[in-house]
CSV table of C-alpha atoms in Angstrom, one decimal:
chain,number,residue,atom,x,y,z
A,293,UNK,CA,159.9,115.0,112.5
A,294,UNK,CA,158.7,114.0,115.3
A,295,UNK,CA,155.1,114.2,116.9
A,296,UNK,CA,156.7,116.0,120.6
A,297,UNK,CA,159.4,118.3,118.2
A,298,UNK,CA,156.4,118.9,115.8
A,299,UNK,CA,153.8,120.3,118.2
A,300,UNK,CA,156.3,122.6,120.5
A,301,UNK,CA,157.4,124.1,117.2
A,302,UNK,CA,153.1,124.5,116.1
A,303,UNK,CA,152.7,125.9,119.8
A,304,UNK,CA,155.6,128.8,119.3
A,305,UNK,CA,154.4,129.3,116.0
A,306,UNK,CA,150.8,130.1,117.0
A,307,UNK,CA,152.0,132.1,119.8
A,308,UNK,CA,154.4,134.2,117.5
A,309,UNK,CA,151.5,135.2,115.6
A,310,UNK,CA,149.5,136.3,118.6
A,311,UNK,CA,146.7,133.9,118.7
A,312,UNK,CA,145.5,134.2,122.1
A,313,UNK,CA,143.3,131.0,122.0
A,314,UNK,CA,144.6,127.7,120.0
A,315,UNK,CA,144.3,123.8,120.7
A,316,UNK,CA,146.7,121.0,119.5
A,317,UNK,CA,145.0,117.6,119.7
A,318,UNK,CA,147.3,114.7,118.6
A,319,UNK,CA,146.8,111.2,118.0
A,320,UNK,CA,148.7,107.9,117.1
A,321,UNK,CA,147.4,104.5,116.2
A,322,UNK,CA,148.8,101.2,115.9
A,323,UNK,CA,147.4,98.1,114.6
A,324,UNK,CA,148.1,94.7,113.8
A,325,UNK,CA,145.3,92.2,112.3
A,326,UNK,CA,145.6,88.6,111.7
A,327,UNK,CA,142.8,86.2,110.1
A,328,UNK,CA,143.1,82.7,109.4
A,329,UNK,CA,141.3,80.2,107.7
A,330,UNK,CA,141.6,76.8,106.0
A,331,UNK,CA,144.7,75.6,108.0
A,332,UNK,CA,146.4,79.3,106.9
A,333,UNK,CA,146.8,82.8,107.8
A,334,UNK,CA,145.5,84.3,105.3
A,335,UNK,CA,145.9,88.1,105.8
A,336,UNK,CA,148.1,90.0,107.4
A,337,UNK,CA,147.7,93.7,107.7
A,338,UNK,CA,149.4,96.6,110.0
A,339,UNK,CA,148.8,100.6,110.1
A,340,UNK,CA,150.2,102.9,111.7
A,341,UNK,CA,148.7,106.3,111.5
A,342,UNK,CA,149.0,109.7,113.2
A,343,UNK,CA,146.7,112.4,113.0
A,344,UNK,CA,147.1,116.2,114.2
A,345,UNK,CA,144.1,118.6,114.7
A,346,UNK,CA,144.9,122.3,115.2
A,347,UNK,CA,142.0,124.4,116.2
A,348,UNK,CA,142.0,128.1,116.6
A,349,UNK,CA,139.2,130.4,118.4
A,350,UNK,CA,138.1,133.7,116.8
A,351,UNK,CA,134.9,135.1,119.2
A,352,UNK,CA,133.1,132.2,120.1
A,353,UNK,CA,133.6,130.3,117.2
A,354,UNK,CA,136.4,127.3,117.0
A,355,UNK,CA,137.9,126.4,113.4
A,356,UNK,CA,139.8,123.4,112.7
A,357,UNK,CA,142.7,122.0,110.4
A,358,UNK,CA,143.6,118.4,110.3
A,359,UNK,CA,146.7,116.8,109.1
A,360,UNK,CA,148.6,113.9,109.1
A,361,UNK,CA,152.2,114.5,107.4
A,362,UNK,CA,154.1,116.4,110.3
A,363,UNK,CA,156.5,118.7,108.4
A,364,UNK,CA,157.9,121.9,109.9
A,365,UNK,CA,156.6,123.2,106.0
A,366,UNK,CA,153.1,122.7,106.9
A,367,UNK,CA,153.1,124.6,110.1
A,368,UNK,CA,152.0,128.1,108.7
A,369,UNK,CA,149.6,126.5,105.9
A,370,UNK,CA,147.9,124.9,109.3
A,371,UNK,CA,147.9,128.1,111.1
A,372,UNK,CA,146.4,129.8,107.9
A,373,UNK,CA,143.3,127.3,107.5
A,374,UNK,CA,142.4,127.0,110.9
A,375,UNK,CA,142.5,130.8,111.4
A,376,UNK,CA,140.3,131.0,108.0
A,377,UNK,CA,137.8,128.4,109.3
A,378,UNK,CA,137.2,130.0,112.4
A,379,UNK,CA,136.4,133.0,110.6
A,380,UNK,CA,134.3,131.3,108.4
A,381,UNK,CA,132.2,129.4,111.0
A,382,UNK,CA,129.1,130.8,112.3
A,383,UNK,CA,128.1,129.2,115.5
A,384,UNK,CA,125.3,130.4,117.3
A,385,UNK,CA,126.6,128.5,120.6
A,386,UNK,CA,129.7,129.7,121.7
A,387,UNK,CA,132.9,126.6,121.7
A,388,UNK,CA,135.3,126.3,124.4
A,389,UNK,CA,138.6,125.2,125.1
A,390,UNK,CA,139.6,123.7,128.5
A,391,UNK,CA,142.7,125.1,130.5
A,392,UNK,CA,141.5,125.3,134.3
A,393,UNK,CA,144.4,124.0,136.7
A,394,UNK,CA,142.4,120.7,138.1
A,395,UNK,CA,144.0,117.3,139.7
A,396,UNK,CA,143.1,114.2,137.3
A,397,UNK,CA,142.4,110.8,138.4
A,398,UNK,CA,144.6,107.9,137.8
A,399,UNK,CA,143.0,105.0,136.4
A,400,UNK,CA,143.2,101.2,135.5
A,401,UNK,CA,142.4,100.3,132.1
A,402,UNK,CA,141.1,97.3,131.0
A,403,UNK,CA,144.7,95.5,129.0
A,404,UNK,CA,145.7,92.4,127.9
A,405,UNK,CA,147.8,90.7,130.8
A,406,UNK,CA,151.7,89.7,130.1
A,407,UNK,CA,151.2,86.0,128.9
A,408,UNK,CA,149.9,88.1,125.7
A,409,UNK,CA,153.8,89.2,124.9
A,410,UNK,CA,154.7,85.9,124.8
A,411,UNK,CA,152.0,84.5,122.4
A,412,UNK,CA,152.8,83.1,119.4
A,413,UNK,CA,149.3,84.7,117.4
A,414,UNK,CA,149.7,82.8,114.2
A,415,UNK,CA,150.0,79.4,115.7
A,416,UNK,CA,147.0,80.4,118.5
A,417,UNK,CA,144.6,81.1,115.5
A,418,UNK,CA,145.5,77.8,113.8
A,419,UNK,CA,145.0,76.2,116.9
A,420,UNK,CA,141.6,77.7,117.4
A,421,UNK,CA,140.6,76.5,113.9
A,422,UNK,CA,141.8,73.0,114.7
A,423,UNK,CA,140.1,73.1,118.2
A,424,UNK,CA,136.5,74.0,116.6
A,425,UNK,CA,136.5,71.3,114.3
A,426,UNK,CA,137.5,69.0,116.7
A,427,UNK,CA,134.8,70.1,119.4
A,428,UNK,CA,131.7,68.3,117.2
A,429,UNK,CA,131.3,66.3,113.3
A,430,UNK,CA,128.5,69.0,113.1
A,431,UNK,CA,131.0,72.3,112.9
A,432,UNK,CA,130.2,72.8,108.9
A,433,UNK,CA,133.0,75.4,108.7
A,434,UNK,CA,135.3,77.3,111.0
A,435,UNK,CA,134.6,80.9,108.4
A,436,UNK,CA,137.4,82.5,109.7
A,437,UNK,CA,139.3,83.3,113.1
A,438,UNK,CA,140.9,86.5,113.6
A,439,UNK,CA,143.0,89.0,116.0
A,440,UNK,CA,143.7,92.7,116.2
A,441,UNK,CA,146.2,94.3,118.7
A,442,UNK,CA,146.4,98.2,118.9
A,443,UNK,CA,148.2,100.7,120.6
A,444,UNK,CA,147.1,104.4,121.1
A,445,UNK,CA,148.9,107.5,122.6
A,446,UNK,CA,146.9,110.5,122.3
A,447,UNK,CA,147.9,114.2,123.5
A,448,UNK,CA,146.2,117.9,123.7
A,449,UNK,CA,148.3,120.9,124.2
A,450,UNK,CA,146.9,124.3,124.5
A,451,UNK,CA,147.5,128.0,125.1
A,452,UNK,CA,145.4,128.2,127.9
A,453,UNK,CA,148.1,125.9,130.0
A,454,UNK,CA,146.3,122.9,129.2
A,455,UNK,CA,148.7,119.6,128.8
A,456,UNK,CA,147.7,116.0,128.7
A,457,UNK,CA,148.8,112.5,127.2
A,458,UNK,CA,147.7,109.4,127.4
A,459,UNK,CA,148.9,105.5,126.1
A,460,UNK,CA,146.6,102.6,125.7
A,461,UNK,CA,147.0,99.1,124.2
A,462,UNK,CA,144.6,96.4,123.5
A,463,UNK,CA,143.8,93.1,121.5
A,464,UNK,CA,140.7,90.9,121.4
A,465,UNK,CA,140.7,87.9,119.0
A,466,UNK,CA,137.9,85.4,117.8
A,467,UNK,CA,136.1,83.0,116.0
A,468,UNK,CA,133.3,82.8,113.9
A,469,UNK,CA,131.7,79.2,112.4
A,470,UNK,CA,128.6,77.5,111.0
A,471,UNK,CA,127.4,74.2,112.3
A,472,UNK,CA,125.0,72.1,110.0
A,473,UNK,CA,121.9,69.3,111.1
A,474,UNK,CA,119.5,68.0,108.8
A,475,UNK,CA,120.3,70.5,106.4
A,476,UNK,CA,120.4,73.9,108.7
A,477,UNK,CA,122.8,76.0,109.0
A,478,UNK,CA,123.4,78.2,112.1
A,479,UNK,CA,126.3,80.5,112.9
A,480,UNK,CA,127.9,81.7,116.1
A,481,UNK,CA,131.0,83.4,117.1
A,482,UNK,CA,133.1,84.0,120.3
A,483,UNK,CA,135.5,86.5,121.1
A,484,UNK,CA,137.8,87.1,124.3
A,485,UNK,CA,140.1,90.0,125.2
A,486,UNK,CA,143.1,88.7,126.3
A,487,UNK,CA,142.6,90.0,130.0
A,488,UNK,CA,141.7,86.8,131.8
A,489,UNK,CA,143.9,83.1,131.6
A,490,UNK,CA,141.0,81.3,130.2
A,491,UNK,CA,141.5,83.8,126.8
A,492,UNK,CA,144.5,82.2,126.0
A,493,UNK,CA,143.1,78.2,125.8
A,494,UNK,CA,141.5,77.8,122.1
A,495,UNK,CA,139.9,74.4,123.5
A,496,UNK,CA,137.8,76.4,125.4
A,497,UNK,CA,137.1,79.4,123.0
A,498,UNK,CA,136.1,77.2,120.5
A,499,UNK,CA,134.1,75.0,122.6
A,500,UNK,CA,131.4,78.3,123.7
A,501,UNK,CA,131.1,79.7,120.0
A,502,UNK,CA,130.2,75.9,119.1
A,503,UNK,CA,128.4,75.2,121.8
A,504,UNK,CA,126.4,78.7,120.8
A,505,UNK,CA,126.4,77.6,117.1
A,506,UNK,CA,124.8,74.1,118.1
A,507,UNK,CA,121.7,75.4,120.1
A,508,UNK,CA,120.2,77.5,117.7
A,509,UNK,CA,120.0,73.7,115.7
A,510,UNK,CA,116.1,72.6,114.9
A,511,UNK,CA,114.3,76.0,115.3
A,512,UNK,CA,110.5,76.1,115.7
A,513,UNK,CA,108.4,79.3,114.7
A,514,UNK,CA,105.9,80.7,117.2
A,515,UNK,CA,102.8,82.6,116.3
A,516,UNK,CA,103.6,86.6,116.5
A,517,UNK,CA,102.4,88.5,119.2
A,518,UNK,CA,103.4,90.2,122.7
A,519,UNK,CA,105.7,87.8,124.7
A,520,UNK,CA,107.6,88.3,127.7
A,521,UNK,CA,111.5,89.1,127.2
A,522,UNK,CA,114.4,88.5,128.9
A,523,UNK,CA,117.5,90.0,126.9
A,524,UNK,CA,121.1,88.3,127.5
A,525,UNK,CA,123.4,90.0,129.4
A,526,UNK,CA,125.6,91.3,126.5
A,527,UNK,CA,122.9,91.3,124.1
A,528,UNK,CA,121.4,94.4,126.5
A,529,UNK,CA,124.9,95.6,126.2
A,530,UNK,CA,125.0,96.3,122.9
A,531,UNK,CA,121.4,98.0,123.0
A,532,UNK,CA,122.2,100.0,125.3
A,533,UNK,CA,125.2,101.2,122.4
A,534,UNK,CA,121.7,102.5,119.9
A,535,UNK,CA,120.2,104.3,123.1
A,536,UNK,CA,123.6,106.1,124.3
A,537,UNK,CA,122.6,109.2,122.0
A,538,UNK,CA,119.3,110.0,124.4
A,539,UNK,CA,121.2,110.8,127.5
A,540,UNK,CA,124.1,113.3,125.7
A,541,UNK,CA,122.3,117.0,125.9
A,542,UNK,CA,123.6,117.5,122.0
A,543,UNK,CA,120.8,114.8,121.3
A,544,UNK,CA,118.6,117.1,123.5
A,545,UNK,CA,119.7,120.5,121.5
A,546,UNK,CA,119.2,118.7,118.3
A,547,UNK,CA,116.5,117.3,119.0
A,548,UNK,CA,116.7,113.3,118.6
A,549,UNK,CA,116.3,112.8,122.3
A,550,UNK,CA,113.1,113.6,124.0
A,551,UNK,CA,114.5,113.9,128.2
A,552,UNK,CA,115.1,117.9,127.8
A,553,UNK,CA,112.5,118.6,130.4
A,554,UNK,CA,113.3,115.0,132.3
A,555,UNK,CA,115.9,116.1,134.8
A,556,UNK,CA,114.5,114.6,138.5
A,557,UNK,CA,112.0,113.1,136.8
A,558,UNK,CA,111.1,109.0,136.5
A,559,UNK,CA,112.1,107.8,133.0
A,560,UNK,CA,112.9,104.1,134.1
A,561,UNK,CA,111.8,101.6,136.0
A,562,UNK,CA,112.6,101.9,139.9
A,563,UNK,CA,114.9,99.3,139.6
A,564,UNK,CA,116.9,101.6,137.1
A,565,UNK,CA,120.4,102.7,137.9
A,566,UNK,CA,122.3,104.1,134.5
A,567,UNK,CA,126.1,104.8,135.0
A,568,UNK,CA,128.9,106.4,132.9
A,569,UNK,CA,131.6,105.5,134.5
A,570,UNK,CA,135.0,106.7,132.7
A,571,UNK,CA,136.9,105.9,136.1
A,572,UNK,CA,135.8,102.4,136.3
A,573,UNK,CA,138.7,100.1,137.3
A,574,UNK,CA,139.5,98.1,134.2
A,575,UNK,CA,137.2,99.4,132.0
A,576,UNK,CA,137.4,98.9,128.3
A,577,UNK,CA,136.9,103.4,128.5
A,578,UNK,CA,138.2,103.7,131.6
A,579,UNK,CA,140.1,107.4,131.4
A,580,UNK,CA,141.3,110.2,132.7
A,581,UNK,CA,140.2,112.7,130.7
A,582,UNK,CA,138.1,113.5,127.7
A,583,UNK,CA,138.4,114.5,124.2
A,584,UNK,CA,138.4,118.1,125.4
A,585,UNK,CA,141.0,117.1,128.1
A,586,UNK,CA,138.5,117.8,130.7
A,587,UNK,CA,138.9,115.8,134.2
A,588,UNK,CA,137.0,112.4,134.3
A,589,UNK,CA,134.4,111.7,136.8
A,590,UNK,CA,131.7,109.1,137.4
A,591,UNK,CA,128.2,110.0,136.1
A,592,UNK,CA,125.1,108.8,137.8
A,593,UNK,CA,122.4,109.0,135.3
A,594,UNK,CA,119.6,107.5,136.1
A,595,UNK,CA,119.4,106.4,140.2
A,596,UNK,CA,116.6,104.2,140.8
A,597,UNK,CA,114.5,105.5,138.0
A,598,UNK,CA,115.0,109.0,137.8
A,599,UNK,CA,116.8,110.8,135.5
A,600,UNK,CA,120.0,112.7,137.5
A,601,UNK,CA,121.5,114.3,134.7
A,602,UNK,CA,122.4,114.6,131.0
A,603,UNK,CA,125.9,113.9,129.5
A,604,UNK,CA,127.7,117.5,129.0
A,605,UNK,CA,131.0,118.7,126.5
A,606,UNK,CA,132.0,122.0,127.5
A,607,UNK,CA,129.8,123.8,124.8
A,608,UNK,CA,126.8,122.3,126.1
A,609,UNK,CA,127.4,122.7,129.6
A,610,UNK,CA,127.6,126.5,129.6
A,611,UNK,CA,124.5,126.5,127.0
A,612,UNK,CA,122.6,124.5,129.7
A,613,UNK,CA,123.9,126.5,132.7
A,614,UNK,CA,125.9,123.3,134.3
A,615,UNK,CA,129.0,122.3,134.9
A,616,UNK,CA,130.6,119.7,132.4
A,617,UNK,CA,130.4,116.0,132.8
A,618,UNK,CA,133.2,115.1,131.0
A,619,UNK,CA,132.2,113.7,127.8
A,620,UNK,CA,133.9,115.9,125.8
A,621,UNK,CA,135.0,115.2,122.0
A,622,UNK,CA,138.4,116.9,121.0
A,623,UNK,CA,139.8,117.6,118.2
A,624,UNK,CA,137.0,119.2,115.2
A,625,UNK,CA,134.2,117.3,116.3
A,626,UNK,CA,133.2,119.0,119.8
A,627,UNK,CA,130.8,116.7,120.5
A,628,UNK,CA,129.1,114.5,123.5
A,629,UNK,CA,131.3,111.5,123.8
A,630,UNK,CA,130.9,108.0,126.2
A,631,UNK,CA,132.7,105.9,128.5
A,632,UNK,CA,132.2,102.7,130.1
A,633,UNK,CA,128.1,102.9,130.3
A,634,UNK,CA,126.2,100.7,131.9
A,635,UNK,CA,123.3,99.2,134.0
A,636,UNK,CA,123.9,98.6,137.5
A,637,UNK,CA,123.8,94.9,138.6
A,638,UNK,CA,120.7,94.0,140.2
A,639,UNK,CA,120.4,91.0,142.9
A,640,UNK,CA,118.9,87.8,140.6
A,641,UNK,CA,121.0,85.5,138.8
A,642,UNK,CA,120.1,84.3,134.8
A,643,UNK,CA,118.3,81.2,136.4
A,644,UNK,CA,116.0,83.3,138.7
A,645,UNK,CA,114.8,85.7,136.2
A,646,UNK,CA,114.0,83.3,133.8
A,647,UNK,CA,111.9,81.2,137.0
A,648,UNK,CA,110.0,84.8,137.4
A,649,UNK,CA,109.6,84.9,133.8
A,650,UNK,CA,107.9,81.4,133.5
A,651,UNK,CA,107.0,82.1,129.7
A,652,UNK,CA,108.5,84.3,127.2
A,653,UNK,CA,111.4,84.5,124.9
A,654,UNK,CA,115.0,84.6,125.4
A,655,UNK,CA,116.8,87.5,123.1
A,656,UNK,CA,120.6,86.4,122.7
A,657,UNK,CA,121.2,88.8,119.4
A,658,UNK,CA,120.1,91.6,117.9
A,659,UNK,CA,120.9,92.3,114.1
A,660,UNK,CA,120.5,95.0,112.1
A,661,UNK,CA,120.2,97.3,114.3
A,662,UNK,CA,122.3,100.2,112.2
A,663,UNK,CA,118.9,100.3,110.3
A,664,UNK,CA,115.1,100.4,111.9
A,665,UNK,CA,115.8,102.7,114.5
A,666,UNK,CA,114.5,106.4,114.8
A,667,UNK,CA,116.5,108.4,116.9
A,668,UNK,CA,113.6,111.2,116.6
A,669,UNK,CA,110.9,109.1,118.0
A,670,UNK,CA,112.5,106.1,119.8
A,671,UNK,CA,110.7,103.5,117.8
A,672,UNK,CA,112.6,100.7,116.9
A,673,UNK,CA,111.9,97.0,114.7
A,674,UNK,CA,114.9,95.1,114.7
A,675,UNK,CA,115.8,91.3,113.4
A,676,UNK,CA,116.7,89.1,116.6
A,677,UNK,CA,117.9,85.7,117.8
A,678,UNK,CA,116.4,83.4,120.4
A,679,UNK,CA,115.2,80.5,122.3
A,680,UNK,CA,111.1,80.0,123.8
A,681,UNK,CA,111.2,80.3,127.4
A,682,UNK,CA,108.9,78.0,128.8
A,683,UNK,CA,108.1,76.8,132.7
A,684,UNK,CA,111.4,79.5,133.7
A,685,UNK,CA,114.1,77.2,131.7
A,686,UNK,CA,115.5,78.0,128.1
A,687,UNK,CA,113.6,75.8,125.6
A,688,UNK,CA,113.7,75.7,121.8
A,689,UNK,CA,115.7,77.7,119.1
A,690,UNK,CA,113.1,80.4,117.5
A,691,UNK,CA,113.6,81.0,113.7
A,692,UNK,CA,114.2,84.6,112.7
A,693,UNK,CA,112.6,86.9,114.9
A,694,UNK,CA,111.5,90.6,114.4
A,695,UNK,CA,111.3,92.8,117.7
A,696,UNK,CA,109.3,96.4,118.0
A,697,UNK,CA,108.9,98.9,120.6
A,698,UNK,CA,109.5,102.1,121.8
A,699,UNK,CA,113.3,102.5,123.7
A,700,UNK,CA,110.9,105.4,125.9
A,701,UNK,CA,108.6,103.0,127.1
A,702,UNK,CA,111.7,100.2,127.0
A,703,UNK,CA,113.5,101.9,129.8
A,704,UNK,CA,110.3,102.2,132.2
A,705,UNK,CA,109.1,98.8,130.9
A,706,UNK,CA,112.0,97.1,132.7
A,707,UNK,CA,110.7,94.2,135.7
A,708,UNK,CA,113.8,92.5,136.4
A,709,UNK,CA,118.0,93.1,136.6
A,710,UNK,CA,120.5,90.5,137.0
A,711,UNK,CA,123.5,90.3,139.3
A,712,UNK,CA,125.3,89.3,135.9
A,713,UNK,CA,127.0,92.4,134.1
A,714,UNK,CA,128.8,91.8,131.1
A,715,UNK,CA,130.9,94.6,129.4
A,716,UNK,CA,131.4,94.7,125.6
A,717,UNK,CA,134.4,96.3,123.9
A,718,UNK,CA,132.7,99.1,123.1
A,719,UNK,CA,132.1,99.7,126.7
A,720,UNK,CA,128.1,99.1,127.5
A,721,UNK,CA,127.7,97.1,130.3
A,722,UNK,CA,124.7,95.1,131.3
A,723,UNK,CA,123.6,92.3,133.3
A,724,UNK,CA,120.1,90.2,132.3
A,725,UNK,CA,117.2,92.2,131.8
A,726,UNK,CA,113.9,90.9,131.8
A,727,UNK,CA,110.7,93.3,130.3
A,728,UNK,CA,107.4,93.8,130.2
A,729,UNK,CA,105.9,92.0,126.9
A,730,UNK,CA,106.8,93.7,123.5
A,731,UNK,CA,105.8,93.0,120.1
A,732,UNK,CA,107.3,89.8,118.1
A,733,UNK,CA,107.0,88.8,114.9
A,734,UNK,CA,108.3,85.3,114.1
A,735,UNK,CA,109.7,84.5,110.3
């Protein structure tokens, strides 16, 4: 059956039985994925999944049934264990549904551009390969190159009037090698989205992951101690992923982010503006709505220091006595989700930040940073890459590097912001940013 037949049918259904409050949150995914290596495509895999949640409120609690098979069979064993969950749920915070008349935004998402239709994908990852080993004798082995397309439609329906859809498609694509000198063995990978001409010339994708691979060559250790840091542009980015979780008021409510009393208050340094932006033009989470099918709107979270507000799902907005930010999470979860999030660009380019820097250390990667991380307290020890900093230019390749700190004091410890922002896929954003000294250990 399908998905549009399958949830008017739910919706009657549920109104038949006299259910005055119920939510249908529907879902699609496609995906491709391609991954070549030794002169072959080696795998080749595709999905296609759908998923259906059907929630029901009894009081102020919300219950949940997921499925994906959608059989006009199912519909009353859905009805029955949602109804049964929400009965079974005992919330001290009341839940809410969304179904207020309000104009939404149109937006421009980030997508691949139309010389992507016409790509041949197996022959561009071959070509990648070749290109890598072709860019330098020391490329020890092009590991593997890959590409994953997707397309997404997602919809909520419910009996409150509310009605929304939404389409997306994407596809990014990579590689990842190791280069080898005098025995070492470094590895580096690239990866482009598809959105810009120069994503579709392997020459030049292969020549920045090699290029990468090839600098961290002849690495010297450093004693361990506070240095200076200046964190890459995308490297930031993908920090700013592990400290999302502080500005959502679930983190507050639960207690794993310490800013419940912050609000107009200086938690960064002045130089400090935090957005969520869901309505940024060509954003890789650039939307209209949320998971709760509440309006989008651009979030200022932290202007020039100060903390303007937290990030709000319906639940949490009428527990904190504000109105919602829209960074809702559909479907069973009801929790505080994210957009495109991001540091605003500051006025100094890389090259002047590291000439205010003088001496320090570059941070280009952060790894393992799923582990040594306390979202209760903030402090943080995480493995890292990077190059010396010395008289404001990028010197020598560091060995293995362990970073500590506190993200608290990380946000007001911030000197200097780039005018370089680089967004991620995951939809952090951030241009350099150089810090006051923290902690290194050097392996």
């Amino acid at each position: 059956m399908q998905a549009q037949e399958f949830i008017e049918k739910l919706y009657q259904a549920s109104l038949a039985q006299g259910i005055k409050q119920f939510q249908i949150d529907y879902s699609q995914n496609e995906k491709l994925s391609l991954k070549a290596m030794d002169g072959k495509v080696e795998k080749r895999s595709f999905n296609n999944t759908q998923h259906l949640d059907f929630s029901v409120k009894e009081d102020k609690n919300i219950g949940s049934f997921s499925c994906g098979e959608l059989e006009e069979k199912n519909i009353p064993l859905i009805i029955k264990e949602a109804k049964e969950n929400a009965l079974l749920m005992n919330n001290e915070e009341e839940n809410f549904f969304f179904g207020e008349k309000r104009k939404y935004p149109v937006v421009k998402r980030n997508t691949p551009i139309k010389e992507y239709e016409a790509l041949d994908k197996e022959q561009f990852l071959l070509d990648l390969e070749k290109a890598a080993y072709a860019q330098d004798k020391r490329v020890k082995k092009v590991i593997f190159c890959f590409m994953d397309e997707g397309k997404y439609q997602g919809a909520i329906r419910n009996s409150l009037g509310l009605d929304v859809n939404e389409r997306i498609a994407w596809a990014y694509g990579g590689i990842y090698l190791s280069v080898e000198e005098n025995g070492i063995i470094k590895t580096a990978s690239e990866f482009v989205t598809f959105d810009k001409e120069e994503d579709y010339n392997p020459e030049f994708i292969a020549q920045k992951a090699v290029e990468k691979a090839l600098k961290k060559l002849n690495p010297i250790s450093i004693p361990s101690g506070k240095y200076k840091i200046v964190f890459e542009n995308d490297c930031f980015a993908e920090f700013l992923q592990k400290m999302q979780h502080l500005f959502a008021a679930s983190s507050v409510g639960e207690k794993q982010s310490k800013l419940r009393d912050k609000l107009m208050q200086k938690v960064a340094a002045d130089s400090v503006t935090l957005f969520d932006n869901p309505l940024l033009e060509n954003g890789y989470r650039t939307r209209a709505f949320d998971g709760e099918g509440y309006p989008s709107q651009t979030n200022v979270i932290i202007k020039n220091g100060v903390l303007q507000t937290l990030l709000h799902n319906l639940r949490t907005a009428h527990k904190f006595g504000v109105e919602p930010t829209g960074n809702g999470i559909g479907s069973g979860s009801r929790g505080v989700s994210f957009s495109n999030f991001y540091i605003e660009n500051g006025n100094l380019s890389n090259d002047e930040i590291l000439q205010q820097t003088k001496d320090g250390i570059y941070i280009t990667n952060l790894i393992g940073t799923n582990g040594g991380y306390s979202r209760v307290s903030g402090d943080f020890s995480f493995g890292a890459e990077g190059f010396l900093i010395k008289n404001g230019k990028i010197d020598n390749a560091l060995n293995p590097l362990t970073i500590s700190g506190n993200v608290y004091e990380l946000w007001q410890d911030i000197e200097l912001i780039g005018n370089d922002i680089k967004f991620i896929p995951n939809g952090c954003g951030s241009p350099t940013i150089a810090v006051k000294p923290m902690q290194i250990s050097c392996n």
